Tab-separated table of C-alpha atoms and ligand atoms in Angstrom:
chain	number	residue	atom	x	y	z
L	902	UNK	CA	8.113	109.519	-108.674
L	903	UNK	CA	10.400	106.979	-109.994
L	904	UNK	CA	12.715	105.746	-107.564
L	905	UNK	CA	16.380	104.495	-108.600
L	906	UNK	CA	17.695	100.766	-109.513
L	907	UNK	CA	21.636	100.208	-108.173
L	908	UNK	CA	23.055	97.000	-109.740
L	909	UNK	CA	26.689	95.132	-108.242
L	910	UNK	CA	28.640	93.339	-110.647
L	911	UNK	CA	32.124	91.601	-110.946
L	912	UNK	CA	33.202	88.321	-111.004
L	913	UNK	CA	33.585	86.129	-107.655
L	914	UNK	CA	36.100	86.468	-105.007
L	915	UNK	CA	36.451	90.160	-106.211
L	916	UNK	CA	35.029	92.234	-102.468
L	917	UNK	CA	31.362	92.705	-103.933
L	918	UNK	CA	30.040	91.214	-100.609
L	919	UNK	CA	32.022	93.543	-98.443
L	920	UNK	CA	31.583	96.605	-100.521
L	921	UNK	CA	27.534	95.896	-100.186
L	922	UNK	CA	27.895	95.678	-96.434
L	923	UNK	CA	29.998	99.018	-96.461
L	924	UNK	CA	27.396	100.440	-98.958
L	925	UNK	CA	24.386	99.685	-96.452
L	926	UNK	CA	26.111	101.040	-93.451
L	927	UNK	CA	26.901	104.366	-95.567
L	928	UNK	CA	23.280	104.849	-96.266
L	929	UNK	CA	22.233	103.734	-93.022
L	930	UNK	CA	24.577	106.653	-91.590
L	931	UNK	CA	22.985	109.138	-94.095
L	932	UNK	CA	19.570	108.536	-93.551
L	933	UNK	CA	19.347	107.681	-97.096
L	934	UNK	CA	16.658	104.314	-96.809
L	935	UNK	CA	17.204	101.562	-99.910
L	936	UNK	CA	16.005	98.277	-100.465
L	937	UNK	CA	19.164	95.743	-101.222
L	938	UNK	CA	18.305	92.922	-102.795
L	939	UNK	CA	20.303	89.710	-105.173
L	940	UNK	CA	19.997	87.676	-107.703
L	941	UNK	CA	19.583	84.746	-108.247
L	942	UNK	CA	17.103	85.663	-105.185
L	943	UNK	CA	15.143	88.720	-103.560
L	944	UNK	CA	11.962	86.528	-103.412
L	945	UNK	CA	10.918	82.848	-101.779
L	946	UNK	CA	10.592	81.296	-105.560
L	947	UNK	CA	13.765	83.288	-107.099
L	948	UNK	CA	15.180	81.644	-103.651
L	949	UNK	CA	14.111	78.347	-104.361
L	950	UNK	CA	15.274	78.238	-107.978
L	951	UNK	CA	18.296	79.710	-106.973
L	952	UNK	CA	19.076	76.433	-104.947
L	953	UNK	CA	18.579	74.332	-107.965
L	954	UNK	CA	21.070	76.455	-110.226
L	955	UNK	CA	23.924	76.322	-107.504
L	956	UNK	CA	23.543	72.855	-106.728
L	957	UNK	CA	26.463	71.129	-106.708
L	958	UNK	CA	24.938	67.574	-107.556
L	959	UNK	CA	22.639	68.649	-110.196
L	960	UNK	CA	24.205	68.886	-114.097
L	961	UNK	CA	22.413	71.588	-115.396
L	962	UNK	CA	22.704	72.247	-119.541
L	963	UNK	CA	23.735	75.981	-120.195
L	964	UNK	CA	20.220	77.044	-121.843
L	965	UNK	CA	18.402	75.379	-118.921
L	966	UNK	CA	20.882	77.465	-116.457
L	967	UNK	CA	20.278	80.560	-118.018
L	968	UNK	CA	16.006	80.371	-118.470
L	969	UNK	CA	16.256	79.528	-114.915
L	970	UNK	CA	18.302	82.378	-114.271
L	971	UNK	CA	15.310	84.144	-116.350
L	972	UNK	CA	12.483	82.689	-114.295
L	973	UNK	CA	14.127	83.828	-110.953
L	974	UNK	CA	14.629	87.326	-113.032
L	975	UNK	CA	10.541	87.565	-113.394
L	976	UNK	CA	9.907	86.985	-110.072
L	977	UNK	CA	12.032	89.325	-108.784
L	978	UNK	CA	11.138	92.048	-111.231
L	979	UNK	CA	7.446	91.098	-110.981
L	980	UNK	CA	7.569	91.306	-106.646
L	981	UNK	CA	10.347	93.123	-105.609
L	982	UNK	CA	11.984	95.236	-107.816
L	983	UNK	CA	9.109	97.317	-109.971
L	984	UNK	CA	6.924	97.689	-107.005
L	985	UNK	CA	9.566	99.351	-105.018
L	986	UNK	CA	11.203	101.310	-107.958
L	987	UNK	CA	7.747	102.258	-108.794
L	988	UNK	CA	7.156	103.297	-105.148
L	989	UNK	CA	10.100	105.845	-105.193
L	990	UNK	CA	12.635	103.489	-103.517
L	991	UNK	CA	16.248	103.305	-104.015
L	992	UNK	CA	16.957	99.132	-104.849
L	993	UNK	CA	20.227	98.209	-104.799
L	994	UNK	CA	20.856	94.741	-105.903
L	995	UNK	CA	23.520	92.078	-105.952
L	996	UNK	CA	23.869	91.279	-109.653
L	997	UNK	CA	21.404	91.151	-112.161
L	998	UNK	CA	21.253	91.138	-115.805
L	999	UNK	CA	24.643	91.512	-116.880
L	1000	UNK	CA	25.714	88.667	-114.747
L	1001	UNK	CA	23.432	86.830	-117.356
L	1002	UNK	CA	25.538	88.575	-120.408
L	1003	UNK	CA	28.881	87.506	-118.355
L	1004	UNK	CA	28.056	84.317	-117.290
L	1005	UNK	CA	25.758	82.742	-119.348
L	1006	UNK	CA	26.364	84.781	-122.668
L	1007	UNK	CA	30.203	84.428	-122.591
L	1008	UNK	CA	31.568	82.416	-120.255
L	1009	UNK	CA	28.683	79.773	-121.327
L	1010	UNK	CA	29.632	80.866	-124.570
L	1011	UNK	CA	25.650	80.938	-125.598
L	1012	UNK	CA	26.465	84.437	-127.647
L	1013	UNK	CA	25.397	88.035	-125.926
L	1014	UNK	CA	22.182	88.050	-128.548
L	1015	UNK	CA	20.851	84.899	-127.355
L	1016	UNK	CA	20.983	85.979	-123.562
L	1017	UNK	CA	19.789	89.497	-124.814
L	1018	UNK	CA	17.008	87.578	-126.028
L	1019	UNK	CA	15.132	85.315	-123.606
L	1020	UNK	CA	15.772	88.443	-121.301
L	1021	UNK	CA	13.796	90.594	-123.624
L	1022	UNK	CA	10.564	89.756	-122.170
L	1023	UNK	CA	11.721	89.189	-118.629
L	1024	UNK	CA	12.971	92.655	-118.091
L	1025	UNK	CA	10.779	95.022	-119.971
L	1026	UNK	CA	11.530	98.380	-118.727
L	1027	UNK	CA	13.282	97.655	-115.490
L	1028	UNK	CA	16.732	97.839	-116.568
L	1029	UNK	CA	19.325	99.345	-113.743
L	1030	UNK	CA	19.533	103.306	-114.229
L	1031	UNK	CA	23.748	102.417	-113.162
L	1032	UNK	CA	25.538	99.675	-113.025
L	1033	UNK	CA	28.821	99.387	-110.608
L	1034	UNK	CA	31.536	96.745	-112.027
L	1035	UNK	CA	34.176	95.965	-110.059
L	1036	UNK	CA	36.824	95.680	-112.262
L	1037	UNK	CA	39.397	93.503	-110.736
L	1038	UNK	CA	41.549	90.916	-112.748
L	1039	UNK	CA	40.321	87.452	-112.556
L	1040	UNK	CA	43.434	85.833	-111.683
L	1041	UNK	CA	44.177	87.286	-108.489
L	1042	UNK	CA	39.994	87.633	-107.473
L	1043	UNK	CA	39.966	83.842	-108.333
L	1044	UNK	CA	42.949	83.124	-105.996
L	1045	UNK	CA	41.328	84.992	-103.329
L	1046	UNK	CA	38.048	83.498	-103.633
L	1047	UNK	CA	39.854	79.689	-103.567
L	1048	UNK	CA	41.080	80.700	-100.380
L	1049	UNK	CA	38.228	81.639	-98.676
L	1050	UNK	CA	35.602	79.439	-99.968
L	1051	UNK	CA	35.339	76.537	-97.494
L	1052	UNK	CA	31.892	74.453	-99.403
L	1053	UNK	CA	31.764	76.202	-103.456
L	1054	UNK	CA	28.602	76.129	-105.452
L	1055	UNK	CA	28.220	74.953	-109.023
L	1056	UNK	CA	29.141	78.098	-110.619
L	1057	UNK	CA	32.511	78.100	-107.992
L	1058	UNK	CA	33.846	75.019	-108.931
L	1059	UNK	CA	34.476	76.222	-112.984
L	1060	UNK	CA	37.989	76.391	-113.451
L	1061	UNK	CA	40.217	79.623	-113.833
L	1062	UNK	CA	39.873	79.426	-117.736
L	1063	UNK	CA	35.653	79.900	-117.068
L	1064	UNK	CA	36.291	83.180	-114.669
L	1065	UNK	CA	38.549	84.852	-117.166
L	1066	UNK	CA	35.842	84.470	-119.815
L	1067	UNK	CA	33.756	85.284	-117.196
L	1068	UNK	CA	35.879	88.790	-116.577
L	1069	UNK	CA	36.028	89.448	-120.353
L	1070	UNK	CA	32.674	89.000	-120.996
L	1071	UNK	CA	32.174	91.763	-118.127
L	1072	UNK	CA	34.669	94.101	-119.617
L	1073	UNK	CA	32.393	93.284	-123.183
L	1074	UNK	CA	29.360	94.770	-121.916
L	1075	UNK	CA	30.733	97.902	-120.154
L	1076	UNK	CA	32.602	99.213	-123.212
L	1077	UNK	CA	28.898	98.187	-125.017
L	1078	UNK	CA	26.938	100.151	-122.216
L	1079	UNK	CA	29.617	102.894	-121.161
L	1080	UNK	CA	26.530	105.453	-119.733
L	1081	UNK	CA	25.213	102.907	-117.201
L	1082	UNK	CA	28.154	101.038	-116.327
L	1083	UNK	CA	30.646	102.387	-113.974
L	1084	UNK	CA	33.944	100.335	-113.600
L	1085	UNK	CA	35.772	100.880	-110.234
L	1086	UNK	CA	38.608	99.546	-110.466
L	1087	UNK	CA	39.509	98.083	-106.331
L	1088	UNK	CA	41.761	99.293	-104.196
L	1089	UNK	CA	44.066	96.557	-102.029
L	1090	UNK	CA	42.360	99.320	-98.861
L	1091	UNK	CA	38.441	98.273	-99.063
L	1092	UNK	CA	37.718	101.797	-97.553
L	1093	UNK	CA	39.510	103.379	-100.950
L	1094	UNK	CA	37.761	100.615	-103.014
L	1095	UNK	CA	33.909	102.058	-101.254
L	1096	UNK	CA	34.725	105.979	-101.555
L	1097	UNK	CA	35.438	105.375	-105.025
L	1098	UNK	CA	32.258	103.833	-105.491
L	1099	UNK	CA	30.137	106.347	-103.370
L	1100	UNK	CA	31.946	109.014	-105.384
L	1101	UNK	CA	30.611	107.138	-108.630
L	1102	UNK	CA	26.925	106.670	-107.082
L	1103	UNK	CA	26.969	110.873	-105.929
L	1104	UNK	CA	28.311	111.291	-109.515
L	1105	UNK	CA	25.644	109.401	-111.186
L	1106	UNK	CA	22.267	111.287	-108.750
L	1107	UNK	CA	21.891	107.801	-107.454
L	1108	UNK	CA	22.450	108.714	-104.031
L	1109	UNK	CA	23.713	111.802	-101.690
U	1770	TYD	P1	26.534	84.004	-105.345
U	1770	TYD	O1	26.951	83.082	-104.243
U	1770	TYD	O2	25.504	85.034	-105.035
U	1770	TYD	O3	27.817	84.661	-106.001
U	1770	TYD	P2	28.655	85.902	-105.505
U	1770	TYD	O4	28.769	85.824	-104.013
U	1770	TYD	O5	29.969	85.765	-106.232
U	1770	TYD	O6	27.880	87.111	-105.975
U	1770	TYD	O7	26.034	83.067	-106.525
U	1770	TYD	C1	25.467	83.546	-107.656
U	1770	TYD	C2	26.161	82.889	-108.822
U	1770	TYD	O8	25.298	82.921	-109.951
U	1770	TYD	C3	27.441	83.588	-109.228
U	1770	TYD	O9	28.401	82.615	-109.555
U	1770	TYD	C4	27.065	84.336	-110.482
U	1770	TYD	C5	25.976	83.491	-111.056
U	1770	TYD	N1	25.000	84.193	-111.901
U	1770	TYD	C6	24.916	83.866	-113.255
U	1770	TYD	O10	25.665	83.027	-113.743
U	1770	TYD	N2	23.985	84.486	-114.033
U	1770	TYD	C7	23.105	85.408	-113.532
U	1770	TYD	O11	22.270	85.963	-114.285
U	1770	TYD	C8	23.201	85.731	-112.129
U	1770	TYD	C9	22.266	86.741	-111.535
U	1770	TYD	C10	24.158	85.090	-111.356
């Protein structure tokens, strides 16, 4: 039996971190086992290239930023993510492809089809059955990130104007894919914030 693919989304700064942690321990308390995973990551070489697309130092041309985000894509697909989907598993991950449309296809400003594109091959059929955006306006995520980032990473240090394209290029792609993406919009009480989005997973079958 197929198992079930969980994506996280939202822009930075906006409680995605903690509302993963208070997903796990949920599940944990349920019995209900899941894999949770992230990208850029979830395998040593998606790890490694992951270092060379947040480094600081390096200046990294938008196409070359988003193939590598491709390349770390593949190997995570190709290890992690269909072998335990395919095993029956429930994978939760820490972004995925629609960081890509966000970041790279709007905020990069390389255009929705081109990221669409050099994605087509990558992702094949693993595409996530729901998709939880955290819907939370840029402005005040971004101030909140800026104070609690002490060293940023390449995609940190963009200004304000890069988040907010980064946030409508978000809100873009869940009115294009309303059925799998699920916006929850945060609560200033993170325990509001994750029953809302446990109600949204029971909703969707994804968990119990
Ligand atoms: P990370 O520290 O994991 O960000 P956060 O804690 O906010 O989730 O760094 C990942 C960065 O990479 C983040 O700025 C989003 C960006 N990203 C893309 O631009 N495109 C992508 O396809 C993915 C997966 C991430």
């Amino acid at each position: 039996m197929r198992g079930k693919f969980v994506t996280l989304e939202g822009c930075e700064g906006v409680g995605k971190s903690t509302q993963l942690n208070m997903l796990k321990n949920y599940l944990e308390t349920t019995r209900q086992p899941a894999v949770f995973t992230r990208e850029p990551g979830g395998t040593p070489e998606a790890e490694a290239i992951r270092k060379i697309i947040l480094d600081i130092d390096l200046s990294v041309s938008a196409r070359v930023e988003a193939l590598l985000f491709v390349a770390a894509r593949v190997s995570h697909i190709e290890n992690l993510l269909l072998p335990s989907i395919n095993e029956g598993k429930l994978v939760i991950s820490d972004r995925y492809i629609d960081s890509s449309f966000a970041y790279q296809g709007f905020a990069r400003e390389l255009g929705l089809d081109y990221v669409k594109e050099i994605n087509k091959y990558a992702i094949e059929n693993c595409l996530p059955d729901c998709t939880v955006f955290i819907d939370m306006d840029p402005e005040f995520s971004w101030r909140r990130q800026k104070g609690s980032v002490v060293s940023g990473d390449r995609m940190e240090k963009e200004s304000i104007s890069f988040h907010k394209k980064v946030y409508l290029g978000y809100d873009a792609v869940a009115k294009l894919y309303p059925e799998r993406i699920i916006r929850i919009v945060p609560d200033i009480d993170k325990t509001v914030t994750h029953n809302r989005i446990i109600q949204a997973l029971k909703s969707k079958g994804m968990i119990q």
